[in-house]
Coordinates of C-alpha atoms and ligand atoms in Angstrom, one line a residue:
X24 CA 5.2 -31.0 2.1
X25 CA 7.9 -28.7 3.8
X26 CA 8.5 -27.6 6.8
X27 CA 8.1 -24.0 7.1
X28 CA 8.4 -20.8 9.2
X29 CA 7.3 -17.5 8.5
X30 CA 9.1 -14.7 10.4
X31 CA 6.6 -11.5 10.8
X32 CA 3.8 -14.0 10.5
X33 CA 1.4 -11.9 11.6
X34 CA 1.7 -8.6 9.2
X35 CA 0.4 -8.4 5.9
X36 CA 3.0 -10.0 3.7
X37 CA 3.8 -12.6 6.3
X38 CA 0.4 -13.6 7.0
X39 CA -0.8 -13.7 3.2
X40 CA 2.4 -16.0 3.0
X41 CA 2.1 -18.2 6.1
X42 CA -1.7 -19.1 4.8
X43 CA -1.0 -19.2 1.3
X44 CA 1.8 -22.3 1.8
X45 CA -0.5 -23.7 4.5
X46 CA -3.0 -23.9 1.3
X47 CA -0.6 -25.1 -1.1
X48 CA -0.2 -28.0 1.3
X49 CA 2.7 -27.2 3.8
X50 CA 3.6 -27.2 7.3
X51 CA 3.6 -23.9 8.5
X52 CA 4.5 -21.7 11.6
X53 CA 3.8 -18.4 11.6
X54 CA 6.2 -16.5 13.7
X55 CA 5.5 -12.9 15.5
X56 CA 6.4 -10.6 18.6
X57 CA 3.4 -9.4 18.2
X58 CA 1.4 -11.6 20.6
X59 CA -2.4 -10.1 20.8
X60 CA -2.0 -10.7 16.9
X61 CA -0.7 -14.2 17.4
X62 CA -3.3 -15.0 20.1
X63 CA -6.0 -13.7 17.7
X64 CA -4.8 -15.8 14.6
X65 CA -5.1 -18.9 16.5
X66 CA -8.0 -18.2 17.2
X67 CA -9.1 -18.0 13.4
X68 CA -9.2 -14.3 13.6
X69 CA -7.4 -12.5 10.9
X70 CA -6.3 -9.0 12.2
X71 CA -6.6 -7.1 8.9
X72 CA -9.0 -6.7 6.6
X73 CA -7.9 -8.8 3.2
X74 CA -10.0 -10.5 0.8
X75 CA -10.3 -14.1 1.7
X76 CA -8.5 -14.4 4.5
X77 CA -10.5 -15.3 6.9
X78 CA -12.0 -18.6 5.1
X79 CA -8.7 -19.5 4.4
X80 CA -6.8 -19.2 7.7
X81 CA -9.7 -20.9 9.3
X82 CA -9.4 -23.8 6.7
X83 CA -5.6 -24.2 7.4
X84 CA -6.0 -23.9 11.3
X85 CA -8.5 -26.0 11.1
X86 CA -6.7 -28.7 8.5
X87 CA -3.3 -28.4 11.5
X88 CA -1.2 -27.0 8.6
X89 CA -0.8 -23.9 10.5
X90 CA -0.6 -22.4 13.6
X91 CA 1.1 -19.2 14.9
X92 CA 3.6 -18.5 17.9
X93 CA 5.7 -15.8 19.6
X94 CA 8.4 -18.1 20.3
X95 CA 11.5 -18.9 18.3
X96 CA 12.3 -21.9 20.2
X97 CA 9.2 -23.6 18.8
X98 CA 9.1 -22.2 15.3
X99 CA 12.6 -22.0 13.7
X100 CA 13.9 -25.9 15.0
X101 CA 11.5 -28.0 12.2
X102 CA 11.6 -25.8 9.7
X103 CA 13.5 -25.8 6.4
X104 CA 12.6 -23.0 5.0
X105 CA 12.1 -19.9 7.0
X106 CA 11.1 -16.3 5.6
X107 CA 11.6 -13.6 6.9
X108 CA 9.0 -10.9 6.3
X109 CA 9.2 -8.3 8.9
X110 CA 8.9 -4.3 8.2
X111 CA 11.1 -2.3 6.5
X112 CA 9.9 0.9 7.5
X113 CA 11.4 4.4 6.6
X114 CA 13.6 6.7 9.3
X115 CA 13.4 9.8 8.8
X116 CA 16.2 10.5 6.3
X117 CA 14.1 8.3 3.8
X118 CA 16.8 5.1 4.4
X119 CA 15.4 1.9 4.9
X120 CA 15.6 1.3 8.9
X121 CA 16.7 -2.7 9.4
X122 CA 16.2 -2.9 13.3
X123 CA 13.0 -5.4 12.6
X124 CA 14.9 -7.6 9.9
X125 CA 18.3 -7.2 12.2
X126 CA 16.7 -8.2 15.3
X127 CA 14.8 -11.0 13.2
X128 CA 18.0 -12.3 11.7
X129 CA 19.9 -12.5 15.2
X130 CA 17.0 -14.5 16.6
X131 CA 17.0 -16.9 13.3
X132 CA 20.9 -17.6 13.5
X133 CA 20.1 -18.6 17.0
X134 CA 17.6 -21.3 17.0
X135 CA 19.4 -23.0 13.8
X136 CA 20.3 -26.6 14.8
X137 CA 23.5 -28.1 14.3
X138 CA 23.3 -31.1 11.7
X139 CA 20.9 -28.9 9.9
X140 CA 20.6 -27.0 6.6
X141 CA 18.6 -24.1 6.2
X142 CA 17.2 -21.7 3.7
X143 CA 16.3 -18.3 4.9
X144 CA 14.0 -16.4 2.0
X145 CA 14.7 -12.7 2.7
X146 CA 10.6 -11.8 1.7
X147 CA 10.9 -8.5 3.0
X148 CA 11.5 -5.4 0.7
X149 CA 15.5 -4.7 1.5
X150 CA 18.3 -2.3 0.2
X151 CA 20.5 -3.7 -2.1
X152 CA 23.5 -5.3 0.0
X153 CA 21.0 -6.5 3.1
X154 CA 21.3 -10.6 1.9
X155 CA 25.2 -10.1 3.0
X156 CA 24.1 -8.7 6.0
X157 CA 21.7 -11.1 6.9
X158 CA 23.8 -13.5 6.3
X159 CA 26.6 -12.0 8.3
X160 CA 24.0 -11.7 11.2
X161 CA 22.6 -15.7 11.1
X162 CA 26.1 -16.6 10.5
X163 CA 27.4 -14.5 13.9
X164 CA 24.2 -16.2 15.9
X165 CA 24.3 -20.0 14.9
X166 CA 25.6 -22.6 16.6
X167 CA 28.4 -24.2 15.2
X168 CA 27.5 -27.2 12.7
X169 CA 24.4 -25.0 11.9
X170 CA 24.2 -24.7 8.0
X171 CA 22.0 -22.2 6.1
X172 CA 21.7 -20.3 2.9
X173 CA 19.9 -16.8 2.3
X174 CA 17.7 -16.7 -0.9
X175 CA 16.3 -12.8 -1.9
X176 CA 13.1 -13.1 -3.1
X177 CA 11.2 -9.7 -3.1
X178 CA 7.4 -9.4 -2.9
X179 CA 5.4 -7.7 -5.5
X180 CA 1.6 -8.4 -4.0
X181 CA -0.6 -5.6 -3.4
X182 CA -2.6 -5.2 -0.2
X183 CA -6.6 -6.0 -1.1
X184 CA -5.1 -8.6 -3.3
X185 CA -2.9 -10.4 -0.7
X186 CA -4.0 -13.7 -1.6
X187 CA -4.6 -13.4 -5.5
X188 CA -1.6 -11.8 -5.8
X189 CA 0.6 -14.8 -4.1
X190 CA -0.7 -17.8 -5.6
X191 CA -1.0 -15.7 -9.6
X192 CA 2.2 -14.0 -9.4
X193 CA 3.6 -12.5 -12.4
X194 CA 6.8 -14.1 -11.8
X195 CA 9.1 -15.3 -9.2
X196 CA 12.3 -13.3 -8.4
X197 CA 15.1 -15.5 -6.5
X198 CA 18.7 -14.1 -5.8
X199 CA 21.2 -16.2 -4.3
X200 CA 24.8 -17.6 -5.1
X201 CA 23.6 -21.2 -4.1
X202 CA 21.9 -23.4 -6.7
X203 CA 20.9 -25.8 -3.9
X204 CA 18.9 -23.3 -2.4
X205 CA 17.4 -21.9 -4.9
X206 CA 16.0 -25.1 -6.1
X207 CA 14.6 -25.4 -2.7
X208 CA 12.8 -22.1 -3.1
X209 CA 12.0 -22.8 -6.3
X210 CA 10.1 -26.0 -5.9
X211 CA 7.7 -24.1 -3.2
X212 CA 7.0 -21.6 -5.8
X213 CA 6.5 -24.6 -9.0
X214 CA 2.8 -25.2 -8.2
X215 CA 1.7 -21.6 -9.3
X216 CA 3.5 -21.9 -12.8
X217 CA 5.0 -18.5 -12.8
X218 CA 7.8 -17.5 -14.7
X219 CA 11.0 -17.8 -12.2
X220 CA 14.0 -15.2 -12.4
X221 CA 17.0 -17.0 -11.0
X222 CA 19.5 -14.3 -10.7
X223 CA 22.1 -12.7 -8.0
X224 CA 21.3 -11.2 -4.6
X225 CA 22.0 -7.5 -6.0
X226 CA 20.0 -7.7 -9.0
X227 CA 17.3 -9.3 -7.0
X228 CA 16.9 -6.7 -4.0
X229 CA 17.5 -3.6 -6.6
X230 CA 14.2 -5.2 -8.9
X231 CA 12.0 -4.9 -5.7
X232 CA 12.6 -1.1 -6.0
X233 CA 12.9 -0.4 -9.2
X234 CA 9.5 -2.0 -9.8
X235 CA 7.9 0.0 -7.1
X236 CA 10.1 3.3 -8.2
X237 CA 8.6 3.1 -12.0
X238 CA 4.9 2.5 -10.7
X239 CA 4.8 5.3 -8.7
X240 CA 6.7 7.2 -11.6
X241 CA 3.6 6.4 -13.7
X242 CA 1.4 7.8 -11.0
X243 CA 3.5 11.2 -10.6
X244 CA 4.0 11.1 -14.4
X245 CA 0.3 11.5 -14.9
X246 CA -0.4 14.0 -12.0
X247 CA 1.5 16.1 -13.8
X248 CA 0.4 15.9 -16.5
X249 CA -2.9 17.0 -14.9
X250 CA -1.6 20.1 -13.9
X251 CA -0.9 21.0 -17.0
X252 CA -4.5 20.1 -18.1
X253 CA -6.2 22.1 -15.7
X254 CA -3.9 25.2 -17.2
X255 CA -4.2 24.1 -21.0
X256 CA -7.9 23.4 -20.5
X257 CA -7.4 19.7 -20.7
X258 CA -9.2 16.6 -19.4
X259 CA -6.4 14.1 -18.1
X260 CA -8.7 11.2 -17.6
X261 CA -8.9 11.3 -21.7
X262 CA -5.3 12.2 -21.9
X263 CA -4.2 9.1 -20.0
X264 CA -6.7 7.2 -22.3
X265 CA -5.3 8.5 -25.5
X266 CA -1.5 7.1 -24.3
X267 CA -2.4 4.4 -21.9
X268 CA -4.2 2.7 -25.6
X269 CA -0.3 2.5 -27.0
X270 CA 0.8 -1.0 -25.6
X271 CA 4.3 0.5 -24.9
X272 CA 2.9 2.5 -22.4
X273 CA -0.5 0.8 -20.8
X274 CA -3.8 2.2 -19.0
X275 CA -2.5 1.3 -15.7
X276 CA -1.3 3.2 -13.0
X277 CA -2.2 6.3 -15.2
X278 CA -4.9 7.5 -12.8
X279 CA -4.4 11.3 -11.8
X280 CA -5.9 12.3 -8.4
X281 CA -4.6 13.0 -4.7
X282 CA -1.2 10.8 -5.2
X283 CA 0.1 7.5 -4.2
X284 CA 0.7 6.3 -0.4
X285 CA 0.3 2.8 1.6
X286 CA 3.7 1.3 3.2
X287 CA 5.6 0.7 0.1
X288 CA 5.8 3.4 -2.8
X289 CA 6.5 6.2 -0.3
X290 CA 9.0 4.8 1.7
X291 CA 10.7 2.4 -1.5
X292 CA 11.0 5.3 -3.6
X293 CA 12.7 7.4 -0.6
X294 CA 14.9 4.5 0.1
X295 CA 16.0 3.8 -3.7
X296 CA 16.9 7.6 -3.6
X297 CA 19.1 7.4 -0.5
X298 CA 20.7 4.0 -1.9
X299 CA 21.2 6.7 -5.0
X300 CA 22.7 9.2 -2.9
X301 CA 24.6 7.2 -1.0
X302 CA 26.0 5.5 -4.2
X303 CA 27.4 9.2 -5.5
X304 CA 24.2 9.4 -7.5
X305 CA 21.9 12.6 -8.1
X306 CA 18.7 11.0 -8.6
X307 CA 16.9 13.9 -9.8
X308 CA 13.7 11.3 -11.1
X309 CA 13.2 9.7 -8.2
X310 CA 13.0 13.0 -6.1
X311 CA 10.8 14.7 -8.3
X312 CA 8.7 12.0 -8.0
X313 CA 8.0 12.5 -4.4
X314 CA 7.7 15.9 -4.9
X315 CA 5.0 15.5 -7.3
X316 CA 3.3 13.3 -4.8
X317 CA 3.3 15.4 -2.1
X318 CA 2.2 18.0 -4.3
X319 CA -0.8 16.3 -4.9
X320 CA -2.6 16.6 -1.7
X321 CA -1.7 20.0 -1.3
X322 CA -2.9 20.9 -4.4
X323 CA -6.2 19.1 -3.7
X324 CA -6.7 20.7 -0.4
X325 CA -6.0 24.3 -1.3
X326 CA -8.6 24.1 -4.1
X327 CA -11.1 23.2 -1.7
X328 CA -9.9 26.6 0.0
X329 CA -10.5 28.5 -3.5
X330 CA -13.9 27.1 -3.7
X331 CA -14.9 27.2 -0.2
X332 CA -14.0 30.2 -0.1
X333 CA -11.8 29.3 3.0
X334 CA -11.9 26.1 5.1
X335 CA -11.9 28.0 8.4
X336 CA -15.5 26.8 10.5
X337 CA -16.4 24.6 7.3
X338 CA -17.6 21.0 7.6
X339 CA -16.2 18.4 5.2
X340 CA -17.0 14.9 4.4
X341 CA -14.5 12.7 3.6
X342 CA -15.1 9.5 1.7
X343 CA -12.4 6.8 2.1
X344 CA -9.6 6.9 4.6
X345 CA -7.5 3.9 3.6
X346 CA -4.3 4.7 1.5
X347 CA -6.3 2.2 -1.3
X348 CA -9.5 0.4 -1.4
X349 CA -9.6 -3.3 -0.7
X350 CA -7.7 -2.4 2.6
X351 CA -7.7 -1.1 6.0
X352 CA -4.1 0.1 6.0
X353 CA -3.5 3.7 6.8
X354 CA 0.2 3.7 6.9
X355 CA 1.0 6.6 4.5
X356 CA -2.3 7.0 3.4
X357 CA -3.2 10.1 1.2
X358 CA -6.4 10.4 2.7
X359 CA -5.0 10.7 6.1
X360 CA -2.8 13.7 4.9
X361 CA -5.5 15.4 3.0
X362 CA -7.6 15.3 6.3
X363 CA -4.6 16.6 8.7
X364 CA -4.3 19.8 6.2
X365 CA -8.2 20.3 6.0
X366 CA -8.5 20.7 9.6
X367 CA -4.9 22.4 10.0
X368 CA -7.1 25.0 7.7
X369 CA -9.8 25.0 10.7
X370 CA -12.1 22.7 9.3
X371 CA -14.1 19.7 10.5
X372 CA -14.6 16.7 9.2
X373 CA -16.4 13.4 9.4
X374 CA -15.2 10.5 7.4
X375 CA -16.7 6.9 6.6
X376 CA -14.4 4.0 5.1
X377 CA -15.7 0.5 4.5
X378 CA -12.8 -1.1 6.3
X379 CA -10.3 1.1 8.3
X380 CA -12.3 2.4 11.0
X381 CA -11.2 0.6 13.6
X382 CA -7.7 1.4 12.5
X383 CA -8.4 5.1 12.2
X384 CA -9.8 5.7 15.8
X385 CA -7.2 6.2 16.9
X386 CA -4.9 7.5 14.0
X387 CA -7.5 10.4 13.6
X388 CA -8.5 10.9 17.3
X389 CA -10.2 14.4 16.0
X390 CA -12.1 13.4 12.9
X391 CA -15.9 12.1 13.4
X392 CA -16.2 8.6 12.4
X393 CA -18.8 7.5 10.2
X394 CA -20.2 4.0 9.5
X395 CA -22.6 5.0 6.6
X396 CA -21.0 6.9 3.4
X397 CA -24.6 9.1 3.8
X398 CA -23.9 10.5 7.0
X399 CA -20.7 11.8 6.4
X400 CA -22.7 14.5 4.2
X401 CA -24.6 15.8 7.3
X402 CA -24.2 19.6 7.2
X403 CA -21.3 19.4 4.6
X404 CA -19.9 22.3 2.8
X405 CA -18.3 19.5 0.7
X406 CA -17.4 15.7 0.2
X407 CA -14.2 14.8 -0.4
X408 CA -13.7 11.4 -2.3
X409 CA -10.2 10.2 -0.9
X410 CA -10.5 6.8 -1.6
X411 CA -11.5 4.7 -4.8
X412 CA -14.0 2.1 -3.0
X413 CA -15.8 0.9 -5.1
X414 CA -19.2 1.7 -3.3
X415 CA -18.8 5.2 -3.6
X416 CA -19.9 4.8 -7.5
X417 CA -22.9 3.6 -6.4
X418 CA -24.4 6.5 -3.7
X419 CA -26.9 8.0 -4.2
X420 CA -26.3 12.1 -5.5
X421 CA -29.9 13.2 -5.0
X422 CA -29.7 11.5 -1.1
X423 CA -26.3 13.0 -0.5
X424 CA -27.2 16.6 -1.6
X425 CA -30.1 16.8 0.3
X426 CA -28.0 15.6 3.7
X427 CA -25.3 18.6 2.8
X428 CA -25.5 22.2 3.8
X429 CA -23.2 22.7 0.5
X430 CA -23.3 21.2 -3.2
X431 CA -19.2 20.6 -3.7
X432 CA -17.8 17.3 -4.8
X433 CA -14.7 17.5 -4.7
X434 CA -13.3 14.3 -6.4
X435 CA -9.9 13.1 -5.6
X436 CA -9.5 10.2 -7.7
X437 CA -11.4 10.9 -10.8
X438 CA -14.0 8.2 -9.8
X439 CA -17.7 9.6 -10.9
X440 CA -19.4 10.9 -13.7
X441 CA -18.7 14.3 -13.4
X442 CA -22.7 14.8 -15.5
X443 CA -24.5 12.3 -13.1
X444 CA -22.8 14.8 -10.2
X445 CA -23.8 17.6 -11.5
X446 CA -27.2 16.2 -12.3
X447 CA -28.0 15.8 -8.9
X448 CA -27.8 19.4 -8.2
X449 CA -23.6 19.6 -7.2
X450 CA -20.9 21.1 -8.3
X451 CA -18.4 18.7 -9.7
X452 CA -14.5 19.2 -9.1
X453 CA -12.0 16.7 -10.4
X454 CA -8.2 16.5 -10.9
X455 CA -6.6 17.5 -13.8
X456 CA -10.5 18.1 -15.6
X457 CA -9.1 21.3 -17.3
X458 CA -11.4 21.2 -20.2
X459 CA -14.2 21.1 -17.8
X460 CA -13.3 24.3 -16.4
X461 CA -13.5 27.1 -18.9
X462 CA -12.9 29.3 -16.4
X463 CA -9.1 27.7 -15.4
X464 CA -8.2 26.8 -19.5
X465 CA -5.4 29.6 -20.4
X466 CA -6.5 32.6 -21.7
X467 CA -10.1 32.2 -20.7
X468 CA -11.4 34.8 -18.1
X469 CA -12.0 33.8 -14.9
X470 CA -15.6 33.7 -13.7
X471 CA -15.7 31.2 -11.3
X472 CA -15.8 33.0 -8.0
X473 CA -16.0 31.0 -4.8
X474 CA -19.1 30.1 -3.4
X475 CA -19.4 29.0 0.2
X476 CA -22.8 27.8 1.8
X477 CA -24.1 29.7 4.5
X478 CA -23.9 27.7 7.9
X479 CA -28.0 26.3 7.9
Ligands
LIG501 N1 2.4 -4.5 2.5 C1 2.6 -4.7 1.3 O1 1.8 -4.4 0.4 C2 4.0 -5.2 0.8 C3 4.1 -5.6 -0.5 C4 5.4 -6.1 -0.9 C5 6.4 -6.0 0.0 N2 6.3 -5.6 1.2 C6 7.4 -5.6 2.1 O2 7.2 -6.7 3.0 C7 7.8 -6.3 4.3 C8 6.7 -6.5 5.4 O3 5.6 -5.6 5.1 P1 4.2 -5.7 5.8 O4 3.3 -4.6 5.2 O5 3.8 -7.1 5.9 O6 4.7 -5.2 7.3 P2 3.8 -5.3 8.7 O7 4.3 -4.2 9.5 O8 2.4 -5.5 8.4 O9 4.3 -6.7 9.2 C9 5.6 -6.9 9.8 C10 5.4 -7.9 11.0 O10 6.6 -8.3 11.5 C11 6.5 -8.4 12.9 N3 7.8 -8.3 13.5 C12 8.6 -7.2 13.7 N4 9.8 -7.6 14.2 C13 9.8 -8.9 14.4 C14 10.7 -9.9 14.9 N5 11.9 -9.5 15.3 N6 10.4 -11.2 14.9 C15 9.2 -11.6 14.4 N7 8.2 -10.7 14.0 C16 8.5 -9.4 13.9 C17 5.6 -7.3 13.3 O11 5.0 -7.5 14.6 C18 4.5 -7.3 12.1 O12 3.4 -8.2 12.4 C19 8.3 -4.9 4.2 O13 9.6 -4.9 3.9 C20 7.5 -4.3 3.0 O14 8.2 -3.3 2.3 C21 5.0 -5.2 1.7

C-alpha cells in the first residue's frame, strides 16, 4: 500500500485516479482548490456524471482509503507518490496554457519534506519539454534535503469510461531518466497487467498527442470523405464499413457526423500544431484537421437552413448536448456549437440530454431545457440528434412526429435507421448519406425543394 496524492483531485482524470488507487488498495488524498467539489466528495458525492463512480468513491470513503482536501499542508507531507492532474486548457493561440500545472508544481515543491524522496507522475496531458519544467519549478520550491523525481505518464482514458478505462488500460506510458522512479510507478500500475512503455520524458509527452492527433485524424478523415459522398451519391456509413473491415485500418473512430469535441482532441490537436509551429514546422495535417472539424458543424447547420427553408422564427429540438454520451462534459462540445449557430440563425430551441443539464443551465442560458427526449419535439420544425446516447435509438418515431409541427430528422451522428425514420412519417437527413439523396448525387437534377411547416 502507498501513500498517495492526487493533485486536481477533484476533476475528471484526477478523481477517476484518486478512486481507482483507493480501489486497488492505497492510501490516497485527493488534492483540489476547488473546495465546494472537495466538500461534496467527502461527502460521497461525485460531482460529475461517470459510470460507477459513485459506488466506488463511497466504498473507498467509506473503507478510509480516501478522503479529499484543499490543503497542501495535509496532502503532499505522507505521500510518496503524488500526481499531478490538473487542466491543461487551450489559450487562445491554440498553445497549451500551464498556469494550473505551474501553480500546482510551485505548491508541490513546497510541502516536500527534507529526508524525503518523492515521485511526482506528471498525469496531465503536457507539451513536450513540460517534465523539465516541472521539475525546474518543484526543484526552485523545495526545501533543501527535499528529494523527488518527475515520471511523465500521459492519460489515454475516455470520459464515460473513466473507470474502465484506468484499471483495463491498453498500456502504460512512463517517461523519466530515473529507473528508481520508474519502478516506483511501475509497481502501482503491475496489478492491471498492461503492457508498460518505459521510455524518455520527450517521447512520452509527444505519444499523449500524437495518439489524440491520429484519432481525431480518423474522425476528420472520414467527414470528408462524407462530403464527397453526399456529391458522388455515396453512403459513408457503408464506405467506412467497406475500409474500417481491412485490419490495417479498423471500424473505429470512422463515424462521420457533426465532428469531434470534449476537452482533449480540440485543444491537443491545436497544441501539437503550435508545438509544430513553434518547432519551424508547417503542419499542414494537423490544421486541416481542425478545419475539417469545424467544418462539420457548419455544414450541419446550414443544411438545416436549406431544408427549413431558413432557420429565422423556426423551433428546433436538439437531442444530446454533451460533447459524447456517457458524460456530462460540455467543454467543447459539438452540440453546444451547433445550437449557438441555430439560434445565431434566429431559431429556438429546446434540448434534452440524459446527463448534462445541470451543467448546461447555465452554459446555454437561452436554450429551453428539457428532461424528457419527447418534449423537446413540442412544436418542432425539426430534431436535431447531436449526441449519440444511446436512448435516442430507442424513441419512439410515431410519438415524436405527432409532438412536432414539422417531419425533419436531421441526424448528426448517423445513429438511426434512416427506413424506421421515414416510416414514421419524417423526413430522414444524415451526414455524408449521398446515395440516399438522388437529388444531391452529381449530375442528378435537383428536385428537392425546401419544405418548411407552417407555424400550427
Ligand atoms: N478529461 C479527459 O478525458 C482526459 C483524458 C486524458 C487526459 N486528460 C488530461 O488530463 C488533465 C486534466 O483533465 P481533466 O479533464 O481532469 O480536467 P478538469 O478541469 O476536470 O480537472 C482539473 C482539476 O484540477 C483542479 N486544479 C486546478 N489548479 C489546481 C491547483 N493548483 N491545485 C490543485 N488542483 C487544481 C481544478 O479545480 C479541477 O478540479 C488535462 O491535461 C487533460 O488534457 C484528460
Amino acid at each position: 500500500m502507498t501513500p498517495i496524492c492526487v493533485v486536481g483531485g477533484g476533476g475528471y482524470v484526477g478523481l477517476g485516479y484518486a478512486v481507482a488507487l483507493a480501489e486497488l488498495g492505497h492510501s490516497v488524498v485527493g488534492l483540489d482548490i476547488d473546495a465546494a467539489r472537495v466538500e461534496r466528495l467527502n461527502h460521497g458525492e461525485s460531482p460529475i456524471f461517470e459510470a460507477g463512480l459513485p459506488e466506488m468513491l463511497r466504498r473507498n470513503l467509506d473503507a478510509g482509503r480516501l478522503r479529499f482536501t484543499t490543503d497542501y499542508a495535509e496532502a503532499v507531507p505522507g505521500s510518496d507518490v503524488v500526481f499531478l492532474c490538473t487542466g491543461t486548457p487551450s489559450l487562445s493561440d491554440g498553445e497549451a496554457d500551464l498556469r494550473q500545472v505551474r501553480a500546482a508544481a510551485a505548491s508541490i515543491g513546497a510541502h516536500l519534506q527534507p529526508g524525503t524522496w518523492t515521485v511526482v507522475v506528471n498525469k496531465s496531458t503536457m507539451p513536450v519539454g513540460t517534465a523539465e519544467l516541472v521539475a525546474a519549478i518543484v526543484a526552485e520550491h523545495a526545501p533543501a534535503g527535499a528529494e523527488f523525481a518527475v515520471v511523465s505518464n500521459p492519460e489515454f482514458l475516455r470520459e464515460g469510461r473513466v473507470l474502465h478505462d484506468i484499471l483495463h488500460p491498453d498500456r502504460v506510458v512512463l517517461g523519466a531518466d530515473d529507473d528508481k522512479a520508474i519502478a516506483a510507478v511501475s509497481d502501482l500500475y503491475e496489478p492491471l497487467g498492461a503492457p508498460i512503455l518505459k521510455t524518455d520524458h520527450r517521447s512520452a509527452e509527444l505519444i499523449k498527442y500524437a495518439a489524440n492527433a491520429f484519432l481525431a485524424t480518423k474522425i476528420s478523415f472520414i467527414n470528408d470523405i462524407a462530403r464527397l459522398c453526399e456529391r458522388m451519391g455515396a453512403d459513408v456509413t457503408v464506405v467506412a464499413a467497406g475500409i474500417g473491415a481491412d485490419e490495417r485500418i479498423g471500424p473505429r473512430f470512422l463515424h462521420a457526423g457533426i465532428g469531434f469535441g470534449g476537452s482533449c482532441f480540440p485543444k491537443d490537436v491545436g497544441a501539437l500544431t503550435r508545438m509544430a509551429e513553434g518547432a519551424g514546422l508547417h503542419p499542414g495535417l494537423l490544421r486541416a484537421v481542425l478545419e475539417i472539424n469545424r467544418d462539420a458543424g457548419r455544414r450541419f447547420v446550414a443544411r438545416a437552413d436549406e431544408l427549413l427553408g431558413g432557420l429565422d422564427g423556426c423551433q428546433i429540438g436538439v437531442w444530446g448536448l454533451a460533447f459524447k454520451e456517457g458524460t456530462d462534459d460540455l467543454r467543447d462540445s459539438p452540440a453546444v456549437s451547433v445550437i449557438e449557430m441555430l439560434i445565431e440563425r434566429g431559431a429556438s430551441v429546446r434540448a434534452h440530454d440524459p446527463a448534462a443539464l445541470a451543467n448546461a443551465a447555465s452554459r446555454l442560458p437561452d436554450i429551453t431545457l428539457c428532461d424528457d427526449p419527447y418534449a423537446v419535439a413540442n412544436g418542432a420544425d425539426a430534431i436535431a440528434l447531436c449526441t449519440p446516447w444511446p436512448e435516442y435509438k430507442e424513441i419512439d418515431l410515431a410519438r415524436l412526429k405527432s409532438a412536432m409541427r414539422g417531419d425533419l430528422l436531421l441526424d448528426g451522428r448517423n445513429m438511426l435507421d434512416p427506413a424506421r425514420v421515414e416510416a414514421a412519417g419524417l423526413r430522414y437527413e444524415g451526414i455524408g448519406r449521398g446515395s440516399r439523396k438522388p437529388s444531391l448525387a452529381a449530375g442528378a437534377p435537383s428536385n428537392q425543394a425546401p419544405t418548411r411547416a407552417q407555424p400550427a
